[in-house]
């Protein structure tokens, strides 16, 4: 029974993310090495699950080890300069062979539907095509890269048409020129340019290892694009593959992609844990702060009600109707974490514009050890200073000590300003505290 309860709780907690991800476009990059490993079947199952939940999927795969294998079989040595392959005419033949083979293998796995398997009933249609126009990289540092190219244009309209028909779009790291030439491309670059062209909600980069802090070798949960750029400046301290993915994430976030994720593909289920749990398991990169305090809007009412409901049931907060929240929404401030409301409070200014009441201060139980209550209180205090408020009041039944520890002192009900005095609920018998605004 305990296991069943844990499953139900997990499923319920994942529902906000299921709603948030439906009909959103995700571009997912994975390396050619991932395709060769036995665990790749599990990754395919996770792709199928995302598709069944309404995510619009674009998959971009790499082919580097498959090309290397063919070059070595011919007794030759793969040639690179600055981590980019030099693709001569013979190597280009290996590129085409590798791209075709990997694409067909992925299509076959996405086509599975054996009864009793995770793919049963999936019926996934896969669309591939000449979506990427490329141009030659040319000569750099005196090195002719031959048929190694770079993305010139992505046919976003054609990709959107396929997604609108509920197809999964599969893109190989090759591009075509208007003159009919074929170019070998960086898979990370293709994924980045595709995500930017589609203005995708997410670019997900399945890396060969986690993004770790150079200081203490611990996972980095989140970064802004600027913080990621500072980390990339220390690229010599990062694995090459992580540095490439970090660069792709920065570029995409600075050109319109809402979120980029670096996820260690070797952790089974990491993709699902990153997308459907509160804290995820990878590294999230965003153009703005992942978690921020801001004024509430009408769109936040559902999240606020969900947040304060348990506290109302415990008698910690006064029950508030949706109508009351709608009327007072301009008084509310929320902490938003990746689209979810994890904290809120209200700031009711009195008619005299000299006094204000702090109400409905709540932080989600999973985030109460991160000083978020302090941040909300500091935000309101700063707002009070800007507005010339002289005194802050609060009514509380069970969190009196928390406010006392932050400079509030008890005061008499008769000393309350109107309308707090007339609205005081003697049956609730709340303690009243106040604090001057310094």
Tab-separated table of C-alpha atoms in Angstrom:
chain	number	residue	atom	x	y	z
A	1	UNK	CA	0.000	0.000	0.000
A	2	UNK	CA	2.892	2.350	0.775
A	3	UNK	CA	4.289	1.824	-2.715
A	4	UNK	CA	0.882	2.536	-4.244
A	5	UNK	CA	0.556	5.739	-2.208
A	6	UNK	CA	4.016	6.879	-3.322
A	7	UNK	CA	3.065	6.280	-6.951
A	8	UNK	CA	-0.204	8.220	-6.609
A	9	UNK	CA	1.577	11.137	-4.941
A	10	UNK	CA	4.260	11.172	-7.660
A	11	UNK	CA	1.624	11.077	-10.391
A	12	UNK	CA	-0.321	13.933	-8.824
A	13	UNK	CA	2.821	16.012	-8.319
A	14	UNK	CA	3.800	15.502	-11.957
A	15	UNK	CA	0.425	16.692	-13.292
A	16	UNK	CA	1.345	20.426	-13.399
A	17	UNK	CA	4.289	19.552	-15.637
A	18	UNK	CA	2.156	17.324	-17.850
A	19	UNK	CA	-0.201	20.258	-18.413
A	20	UNK	CA	2.672	22.709	-18.886
A	21	UNK	CA	4.457	20.567	-21.503
A	22	UNK	CA	1.420	19.632	-23.609
A	23	UNK	CA	1.571	21.115	-27.142
A	24	UNK	CA	5.033	22.543	-26.451
A	25	UNK	CA	7.930	22.008	-28.852
A	26	UNK	CA	11.004	20.258	-27.474
A	27	UNK	CA	14.184	19.776	-29.504
A	28	UNK	CA	16.224	16.882	-28.086
A	29	UNK	CA	19.855	16.203	-28.990
A	30	UNK	CA	21.601	12.893	-28.312
A	31	UNK	CA	24.999	11.689	-29.499
A	32	UNK	CA	25.786	8.884	-31.889
A	33	UNK	CA	27.321	6.996	-28.969
A	34	UNK	CA	23.915	6.897	-27.260
A	35	UNK	CA	22.434	5.020	-30.214
A	36	UNK	CA	24.966	2.199	-29.887
A	37	UNK	CA	24.244	1.385	-26.248
A	38	UNK	CA	21.705	-1.174	-24.930
A	39	UNK	CA	20.075	1.504	-22.736
A	40	UNK	CA	19.014	3.420	-25.852
A	41	UNK	CA	15.784	1.405	-25.909
A	42	UNK	CA	14.798	3.036	-22.606
A	43	UNK	CA	15.461	6.462	-24.077
A	44	UNK	CA	13.223	5.622	-27.048
A	45	UNK	CA	10.486	4.578	-24.602
A	46	UNK	CA	10.825	7.931	-22.839
A	47	UNK	CA	10.539	9.757	-26.185
A	48	UNK	CA	7.362	7.782	-26.892
A	49	UNK	CA	5.967	8.735	-23.486
A	50	UNK	CA	6.616	12.433	-24.143
A	51	UNK	CA	4.854	12.087	-27.486
A	52	UNK	CA	1.846	10.406	-25.833
A	53	UNK	CA	1.652	13.315	-23.355
A	54	UNK	CA	1.268	15.802	-26.193
A	55	UNK	CA	4.849	17.081	-26.532
A	56	UNK	CA	5.856	18.123	-30.057
A	57	UNK	CA	9.157	16.296	-30.512
A	58	UNK	CA	12.102	17.099	-32.751
A	59	UNK	CA	14.991	14.644	-32.351
A	60	UNK	CA	18.514	15.495	-33.537
A	61	UNK	CA	21.064	12.663	-33.415
A	62	UNK	CA	24.835	12.578	-33.735
A	63	UNK	CA	26.929	10.181	-35.850
A	64	UNK	CA	30.536	10.850	-34.781
A	65	UNK	CA	31.454	7.312	-33.562
A	66	UNK	CA	29.733	5.716	-36.564
A	67	UNK	CA	31.855	7.821	-38.937
A	68	UNK	CA	35.023	7.086	-36.964
A	69	UNK	CA	34.313	3.364	-37.160
A	70	UNK	CA	34.089	3.440	-40.951
A	71	UNK	CA	37.234	5.556	-41.304
A	72	UNK	CA	39.200	3.182	-39.084
A	73	UNK	CA	37.901	0.130	-40.926
A	74	UNK	CA	39.517	1.523	-44.069
A	75	UNK	CA	42.843	1.839	-42.288
A	76	UNK	CA	42.662	5.626	-42.122
A	77	UNK	CA	42.718	8.030	-39.162
A	78	UNK	CA	39.854	10.450	-38.407
A	79	UNK	CA	41.036	14.019	-38.938
A	80	UNK	CA	39.950	16.856	-36.628
A	81	UNK	CA	40.921	20.470	-36.062
A	82	UNK	CA	39.511	22.410	-33.091
A	83	UNK	CA	37.233	19.417	-32.390
A	84	UNK	CA	35.665	19.679	-35.871
A	85	UNK	CA	35.988	16.874	-38.379
A	86	UNK	CA	37.774	17.579	-41.661
A	87	UNK	CA	35.434	15.951	-44.165
A	88	UNK	CA	37.155	15.143	-47.440
A	89	UNK	CA	35.325	13.480	-50.341
A	90	UNK	CA	35.984	9.937	-49.067
A	91	UNK	CA	34.955	10.774	-45.498
A	92	UNK	CA	31.760	12.328	-46.860
A	93	UNK	CA	30.777	8.876	-48.157
A	94	UNK	CA	31.182	7.520	-44.634
A	95	UNK	CA	29.110	10.427	-43.300
A	96	UNK	CA	26.249	9.564	-45.642
A	97	UNK	CA	26.435	5.880	-44.746
A	98	UNK	CA	26.485	6.602	-41.004
A	99	UNK	CA	23.634	9.110	-41.188
A	100	UNK	CA	21.452	6.741	-43.178
A	101	UNK	CA	22.123	3.767	-40.919
A	102	UNK	CA	21.528	5.636	-37.651
A	103	UNK	CA	18.372	7.289	-38.967
A	104	UNK	CA	16.896	3.945	-40.032
A	105	UNK	CA	17.775	2.342	-36.691
A	106	UNK	CA	16.048	5.131	-34.767
A	107	UNK	CA	12.996	4.983	-37.028
A	108	UNK	CA	12.782	1.221	-36.462
A	109	UNK	CA	12.870	1.638	-32.683
A	110	UNK	CA	10.237	4.380	-32.783
A	111	UNK	CA	8.034	2.081	-34.889
A	112	UNK	CA	7.888	-0.686	-32.283
A	113	UNK	CA	4.477	-1.603	-30.933
A	114	UNK	CA	4.750	-5.092	-29.488
A	115	UNK	CA	1.922	-5.938	-27.100
A	116	UNK	CA	3.028	-5.722	-23.482
A	117	UNK	CA	6.025	-3.494	-24.259
A	118	UNK	CA	6.309	0.226	-23.319
A	119	UNK	CA	5.741	1.052	-27.014
A	120	UNK	CA	2.450	-0.855	-27.281
A	121	UNK	CA	-0.150	1.290	-29.008
A	122	UNK	CA	2.244	4.195	-29.548
A	123	UNK	CA	1.838	4.290	-33.362
A	124	UNK	CA	4.490	6.952	-33.826
A	125	UNK	CA	4.991	8.403	-37.293
A	126	UNK	CA	8.495	9.694	-38.010
A	127	UNK	CA	9.252	12.428	-40.521
A	128	UNK	CA	12.713	13.185	-41.896
A	129	UNK	CA	13.716	15.451	-44.756
A	130	UNK	CA	15.872	18.195	-46.168
A	131	UNK	CA	14.964	20.669	-43.424
A	132	UNK	CA	18.505	22.067	-43.047
A	133	UNK	CA	20.255	24.164	-45.693
A	134	UNK	CA	24.031	24.296	-45.192
A	135	UNK	CA	27.110	26.061	-46.507
A	136	UNK	CA	30.808	25.113	-46.381
A	137	UNK	CA	32.756	26.044	-43.290
A	138	UNK	CA	35.618	26.965	-45.624
A	139	UNK	CA	39.258	27.480	-44.688
A	140	UNK	CA	40.080	28.291	-41.049
A	141	UNK	CA	43.594	28.687	-39.674
A	142	UNK	CA	44.856	27.546	-43.059
A	143	UNK	CA	42.892	24.277	-42.785
A	144	UNK	CA	40.403	23.417	-45.536
A	145	UNK	CA	37.454	21.690	-43.901
A	146	UNK	CA	36.198	20.529	-47.324
A	147	UNK	CA	32.683	19.110	-46.867
A	148	UNK	CA	32.341	20.103	-43.229
A	149	UNK	CA	29.696	22.782	-43.166
A	150	UNK	CA	27.598	25.017	-40.966
A	151	UNK	CA	23.871	25.665	-40.847
A	152	UNK	CA	22.723	28.345	-43.233
A	153	UNK	CA	18.947	28.085	-42.797
A	154	UNK	CA	16.350	25.855	-41.137
A	155	UNK	CA	12.989	25.321	-42.843
A	156	UNK	CA	10.949	25.974	-39.695
A	157	UNK	CA	7.653	26.077	-41.586
A	158	UNK	CA	8.146	22.576	-42.985
A	159	UNK	CA	9.060	21.209	-39.558
A	160	UNK	CA	6.019	22.861	-37.966
A	161	UNK	CA	3.817	21.295	-40.650
A	162	UNK	CA	5.089	17.851	-39.684
A	163	UNK	CA	4.593	18.568	-35.988
A	164	UNK	CA	1.066	19.827	-36.683
A	165	UNK	CA	0.358	16.418	-38.227
A	166	UNK	CA	1.463	14.801	-34.932
A	167	UNK	CA	4.670	13.393	-36.405
A	168	UNK	CA	7.978	13.097	-34.588
A	169	UNK	CA	10.612	14.929	-36.639
A	170	UNK	CA	14.008	13.210	-36.856
A	171	UNK	CA	16.947	15.271	-38.130
A	172	UNK	CA	20.424	13.975	-39.000
A	173	UNK	CA	23.528	16.218	-38.769
A	174	UNK	CA	23.847	16.733	-42.509
A	175	UNK	CA	22.752	19.680	-44.605
A	176	UNK	CA	22.157	20.423	-48.268
A	177	UNK	CA	23.186	23.389	-50.380
A	178	UNK	CA	21.081	24.961	-53.161
A	179	UNK	CA	23.651	23.550	-55.612
A	180	UNK	CA	22.939	19.994	-54.397
A	181	UNK	CA	26.055	19.482	-52.298
A	182	UNK	CA	25.947	17.596	-48.996
A	183	UNK	CA	27.741	18.834	-45.873
A	184	UNK	CA	28.671	17.174	-42.608
A	185	UNK	CA	27.431	19.298	-39.689
A	186	UNK	CA	27.895	19.477	-35.955
A	187	UNK	CA	24.877	17.781	-34.363
A	188	UNK	CA	24.889	20.254	-31.447
A	189	UNK	CA	24.848	23.151	-33.917
A	190	UNK	CA	21.957	21.602	-35.849
A	191	UNK	CA	19.955	21.092	-32.647
A	192	UNK	CA	20.653	24.673	-31.561
A	193	UNK	CA	19.706	26.251	-34.883
A	194	UNK	CA	16.574	24.102	-35.168
A	195	UNK	CA	15.463	25.090	-31.647
A	196	UNK	CA	16.046	28.771	-32.409
A	197	UNK	CA	14.262	28.620	-35.767
A	198	UNK	CA	11.251	26.880	-34.207
A	199	UNK	CA	11.364	29.145	-31.128
A	200	UNK	CA	11.045	25.917	-29.175
A	201	UNK	CA	10.086	25.966	-25.525
A	202	UNK	CA	13.010	23.665	-24.684
A	203	UNK	CA	16.330	22.528	-26.082
A	204	UNK	CA	17.328	19.329	-24.286
A	205	UNK	CA	20.908	18.125	-24.621
A	206	UNK	CA	21.488	14.546	-23.478
A	207	UNK	CA	25.149	14.621	-22.523
A	208	UNK	CA	27.596	11.818	-21.783
A	209	UNK	CA	28.096	13.141	-18.249
A	210	UNK	CA	26.607	15.664	-15.843
A	211	UNK	CA	27.506	19.346	-15.767
A	212	UNK	CA	29.563	19.634	-12.569
A	213	UNK	CA	30.988	22.611	-10.717
A	214	UNK	CA	34.774	22.886	-11.232
A	215	UNK	CA	35.114	23.979	-7.578
A	216	UNK	CA	33.626	21.002	-5.745
A	217	UNK	CA	32.632	18.580	-8.528
A	218	UNK	CA	28.945	18.730	-7.535
A	219	UNK	CA	26.040	18.909	-10.027
A	220	UNK	CA	24.946	22.394	-11.062
A	221	UNK	CA	21.120	22.517	-10.892
A	222	UNK	CA	20.550	25.806	-12.697
A	223	UNK	CA	22.272	28.714	-14.405
A	224	UNK	CA	21.282	31.866	-16.211
A	225	UNK	CA	22.771	32.323	-19.669
A	226	UNK	CA	25.240	34.858	-18.234
A	227	UNK	CA	26.291	32.467	-15.463
A	228	UNK	CA	26.704	29.681	-18.012
A	229	UNK	CA	28.870	31.984	-20.131
A	230	UNK	CA	31.107	32.641	-17.134
A	231	UNK	CA	31.391	28.894	-16.572
A	232	UNK	CA	32.182	28.332	-20.248
A	233	UNK	CA	35.049	30.801	-19.938
A	234	UNK	CA	36.651	28.051	-17.868
A	235	UNK	CA	36.132	25.489	-20.625
A	236	UNK	CA	39.555	23.967	-19.961
A	237	UNK	CA	38.089	22.713	-16.659
A	238	UNK	CA	35.068	21.110	-18.353
A	239	UNK	CA	34.758	17.948	-20.444
A	240	UNK	CA	34.699	18.784	-24.162
A	241	UNK	CA	31.190	17.376	-24.718
A	242	UNK	CA	29.788	19.330	-21.756
A	243	UNK	CA	31.413	22.540	-23.017
A	244	UNK	CA	29.872	22.052	-26.479
A	245	UNK	CA	26.428	21.454	-24.988
A	246	UNK	CA	26.811	24.421	-22.653
A	247	UNK	CA	27.639	26.652	-25.614
A	248	UNK	CA	24.576	25.353	-27.478
A	249	UNK	CA	22.379	26.083	-24.466
A	250	UNK	CA	23.681	29.641	-24.138
A	251	UNK	CA	23.146	30.419	-27.826
A	252	UNK	CA	19.614	29.049	-27.816
A	253	UNK	CA	18.532	30.905	-24.657
A	254	UNK	CA	19.898	34.191	-25.982
A	255	UNK	CA	17.946	33.781	-29.206
A	256	UNK	CA	14.453	33.030	-27.973
A	257	UNK	CA	14.428	29.479	-26.600
A	258	UNK	CA	12.839	29.577	-23.147
A	259	UNK	CA	14.818	26.814	-21.441
A	260	UNK	CA	17.766	24.559	-22.192
A	261	UNK	CA	18.590	21.431	-20.197
A	262	UNK	CA	21.814	19.451	-19.916
A	263	UNK	CA	20.963	15.929	-18.752
A	264	UNK	CA	23.283	12.993	-18.108
A	265	UNK	CA	21.855	10.337	-20.439
A	266	UNK	CA	23.502	7.503	-18.504
A	267	UNK	CA	21.029	7.918	-15.629
A	268	UNK	CA	18.004	5.773	-16.430
A	269	UNK	CA	14.869	7.919	-16.588
A	270	UNK	CA	16.831	11.162	-16.250
A	271	UNK	CA	14.806	12.814	-19.032
A	272	UNK	CA	11.540	12.136	-17.179
A	273	UNK	CA	12.971	13.159	-13.810
A	274	UNK	CA	14.165	16.447	-15.281
A	275	UNK	CA	10.849	17.270	-16.929
A	276	UNK	CA	8.307	15.981	-14.409
A	277	UNK	CA	9.748	16.661	-10.953
A	278	UNK	CA	10.111	19.955	-9.116
A	279	UNK	CA	13.891	20.066	-8.885
A	280	UNK	CA	14.831	17.875	-11.853
A	281	UNK	CA	18.108	16.025	-12.120
A	282	UNK	CA	20.088	17.912	-14.771
A	283	UNK	CA	21.281	21.479	-15.310
A	284	UNK	CA	18.693	24.040	-16.376
A	285	UNK	CA	19.851	27.107	-18.305
A	286	UNK	CA	17.521	30.041	-18.909
A	287	UNK	CA	17.824	33.569	-20.212
A	288	UNK	CA	16.328	34.896	-16.962
A	289	UNK	CA	16.311	33.703	-13.372
A	290	UNK	CA	14.865	30.217	-12.963
A	291	UNK	CA	13.189	31.351	-9.749
A	292	UNK	CA	11.987	34.909	-9.268
A	293	UNK	CA	9.739	37.077	-7.112
A	294	UNK	CA	7.226	39.120	-9.067
A	295	UNK	CA	3.771	40.744	-8.781
A	296	UNK	CA	0.948	38.245	-9.202
A	297	UNK	CA	-1.469	38.201	-12.147
A	298	UNK	CA	-4.898	36.670	-12.646
A	299	UNK	CA	-3.210	33.680	-14.294
A	300	UNK	CA	-1.571	32.895	-10.934
A	301	UNK	CA	-4.805	32.460	-8.977
A	302	UNK	CA	-5.007	28.706	-9.537
A	303	UNK	CA	-1.416	28.257	-8.370
A	304	UNK	CA	-1.967	30.468	-5.307
A	305	UNK	CA	-5.091	28.555	-4.304
A	306	UNK	CA	-3.263	25.239	-4.658
A	307	UNK	CA	-0.415	26.580	-2.529
A	308	UNK	CA	-2.494	27.976	0.351
A	309	UNK	CA	-5.145	25.235	0.485
A	310	UNK	CA	-3.210	22.951	2.904
A	311	UNK	CA	-2.479	25.933	5.192
A	312	UNK	CA	-6.154	26.928	5.194
A	313	UNK	CA	-7.117	23.377	6.127
A	314	UNK	CA	-4.675	23.502	9.056
A	315	UNK	CA	-6.076	26.821	10.233
A	316	UNK	CA	-2.776	28.623	9.643
A	317	UNK	CA	-4.320	30.905	7.000
A	318	UNK	CA	-7.805	32.359	6.707
A	319	UNK	CA	-9.801	30.767	3.904
A	320	UNK	CA	-9.955	32.901	0.776
A	321	UNK	CA	-12.382	32.427	-2.100
A	322	UNK	CA	-11.363	32.663	-5.737
A	323	UNK	CA	-13.509	35.804	-6.009
A	324	UNK	CA	-11.639	37.468	-3.157
A	325	UNK	CA	-8.296	36.575	-4.706
A	326	UNK	CA	-9.419	38.002	-8.051
A	327	UNK	CA	-10.457	41.261	-6.388
A	328	UNK	CA	-7.173	41.597	-4.468
A	329	UNK	CA	-4.761	40.069	-6.977
A	330	UNK	CA	-2.896	43.373	-7.420
A	331	UNK	CA	-1.888	43.154	-3.744
A	332	UNK	CA	-0.234	39.744	-4.177
A	333	UNK	CA	3.368	38.805	-4.837
A	334	UNK	CA	4.492	35.318	-5.861
A	335	UNK	CA	7.678	33.282	-6.137
A	336	UNK	CA	7.615	31.501	-9.482
A	337	UNK	CA	9.921	28.541	-10.072
A	338	UNK	CA	9.983	27.321	-13.672
A	339	UNK	CA	6.315	28.184	-14.192
A	340	UNK	CA	5.079	26.953	-10.789
A	341	UNK	CA	3.978	29.094	-7.853
A	342	UNK	CA	5.970	27.978	-4.801
A	343	UNK	CA	5.482	31.025	-2.588
A	344	UNK	CA	3.118	33.969	-2.176
A	345	UNK	CA	2.156	36.836	0.096
A	346	UNK	CA	-0.191	39.825	0.055
A	347	UNK	CA	0.510	43.486	0.816
A	348	UNK	CA	-2.637	45.419	1.713
A	349	UNK	CA	-2.019	49.174	1.936
A	350	UNK	CA	-4.379	51.096	4.255
A	351	UNK	CA	-6.370	54.095	3.079
A	352	UNK	CA	-4.043	56.481	4.907
A	353	UNK	CA	-1.098	55.278	2.783
A	354	UNK	CA	1.021	55.143	5.950
A	355	UNK	CA	0.234	51.632	7.164
A	356	UNK	CA	0.091	48.262	5.440
A	357	UNK	CA	-0.758	44.682	6.392
A	358	UNK	CA	1.198	41.621	5.318
A	359	UNK	CA	-1.122	38.659	4.776
A	360	UNK	CA	-1.229	35.167	3.289
A	361	UNK	CA	2.514	34.537	3.484
A	362	UNK	CA	3.018	30.951	2.343
A	363	UNK	CA	5.864	28.838	0.937
A	364	UNK	CA	5.453	25.347	-0.496
A	365	UNK	CA	6.475	22.661	1.994
A	366	UNK	CA	9.211	21.363	-0.361
A	367	UNK	CA	10.932	24.776	-0.379
A	368	UNK	CA	10.683	26.033	3.192
A	369	UNK	CA	14.388	25.592	3.961
A	370	UNK	CA	15.631	27.995	1.317
A	371	UNK	CA	14.922	31.315	3.099
A	372	UNK	CA	12.139	32.087	0.639
A	373	UNK	CA	9.917	33.486	3.389
A	374	UNK	CA	12.717	35.910	4.213
A	375	UNK	CA	12.953	36.892	0.555
A	376	UNK	CA	9.217	37.595	0.366
A	377	UNK	CA	9.348	39.673	3.545
A	378	UNK	CA	12.384	41.614	2.286
A	379	UNK	CA	10.604	42.239	-1.036
A	380	UNK	CA	7.551	43.682	0.754
A	381	UNK	CA	9.690	45.738	3.130
A	382	UNK	CA	11.543	47.278	0.208
A	383	UNK	CA	8.230	47.986	-1.511
A	384	UNK	CA	6.947	49.630	1.683
A	385	UNK	CA	9.983	51.933	1.786
A	386	UNK	CA	9.442	52.998	-1.821
A	387	UNK	CA	5.786	53.817	-1.102
A	388	UNK	CA	6.487	55.742	2.094
A	389	UNK	CA	4.780	53.209	4.360
A	390	UNK	CA	5.667	53.844	8.020
A	391	UNK	CA	4.428	50.677	9.742
A	392	UNK	CA	3.781	47.055	8.806
A	393	UNK	CA	1.187	44.867	10.535
A	394	UNK	CA	0.564	41.157	10.526
A	395	UNK	CA	-2.053	38.834	12.076
A	396	UNK	CA	-0.997	35.301	12.931
A	397	UNK	CA	-2.191	32.296	14.917
A	398	UNK	CA	0.682	29.836	14.492
A	399	UNK	CA	3.682	31.685	13.071
A	400	UNK	CA	4.070	34.438	15.657
A	401	UNK	CA	7.642	33.482	16.582
A	402	UNK	CA	8.734	33.575	12.945
A	403	UNK	CA	7.682	37.240	12.708
A	404	UNK	CA	9.057	38.116	16.161
A	405	UNK	CA	12.454	36.758	15.086
A	406	UNK	CA	12.341	39.190	12.179
A	407	UNK	CA	11.713	42.338	14.196
A	408	UNK	CA	7.933	42.367	14.681
A	409	UNK	CA	6.551	43.110	18.147
A	410	UNK	CA	3.100	42.392	19.648
A	411	UNK	CA	0.617	45.239	19.654
A	412	UNK	CA	-2.856	45.813	21.073
A	413	UNK	CA	-5.939	45.333	18.913
A	414	UNK	CA	-7.210	48.763	19.932
A	415	UNK	CA	-4.088	50.345	18.467
A	416	UNK	CA	-4.744	48.904	15.002
A	417	UNK	CA	-5.502	51.284	12.160
A	418	UNK	CA	-8.794	51.096	10.364
A	419	UNK	CA	-9.946	48.928	8.613
A	420	UNK	CA	-7.867	46.275	10.438
A	421	UNK	CA	-9.568	47.026	13.757
A	422	UNK	CA	-13.121	46.713	12.428
A	423	UNK	CA	-12.253	43.586	10.417
A	424	UNK	CA	-10.580	41.780	13.326
A	425	UNK	CA	-12.056	38.294	13.885
A	426	UNK	CA	-12.295	37.732	17.647
A	427	UNK	CA	-13.349	34.098	17.107
A	428	UNK	CA	-10.059	33.413	15.356
A	429	UNK	CA	-8.176	35.256	18.129
A	430	UNK	CA	-5.123	36.020	15.998
A	431	UNK	CA	-2.068	37.625	17.534
A	432	UNK	CA	-1.308	41.049	16.095
A	433	UNK	CA	2.224	42.224	15.492
A	434	UNK	CA	3.738	45.364	13.998
A	435	UNK	CA	7.067	46.671	12.842
A	436	UNK	CA	8.214	50.165	11.869
A	437	UNK	CA	9.639	50.552	8.388
A	438	UNK	CA	13.196	51.789	8.796
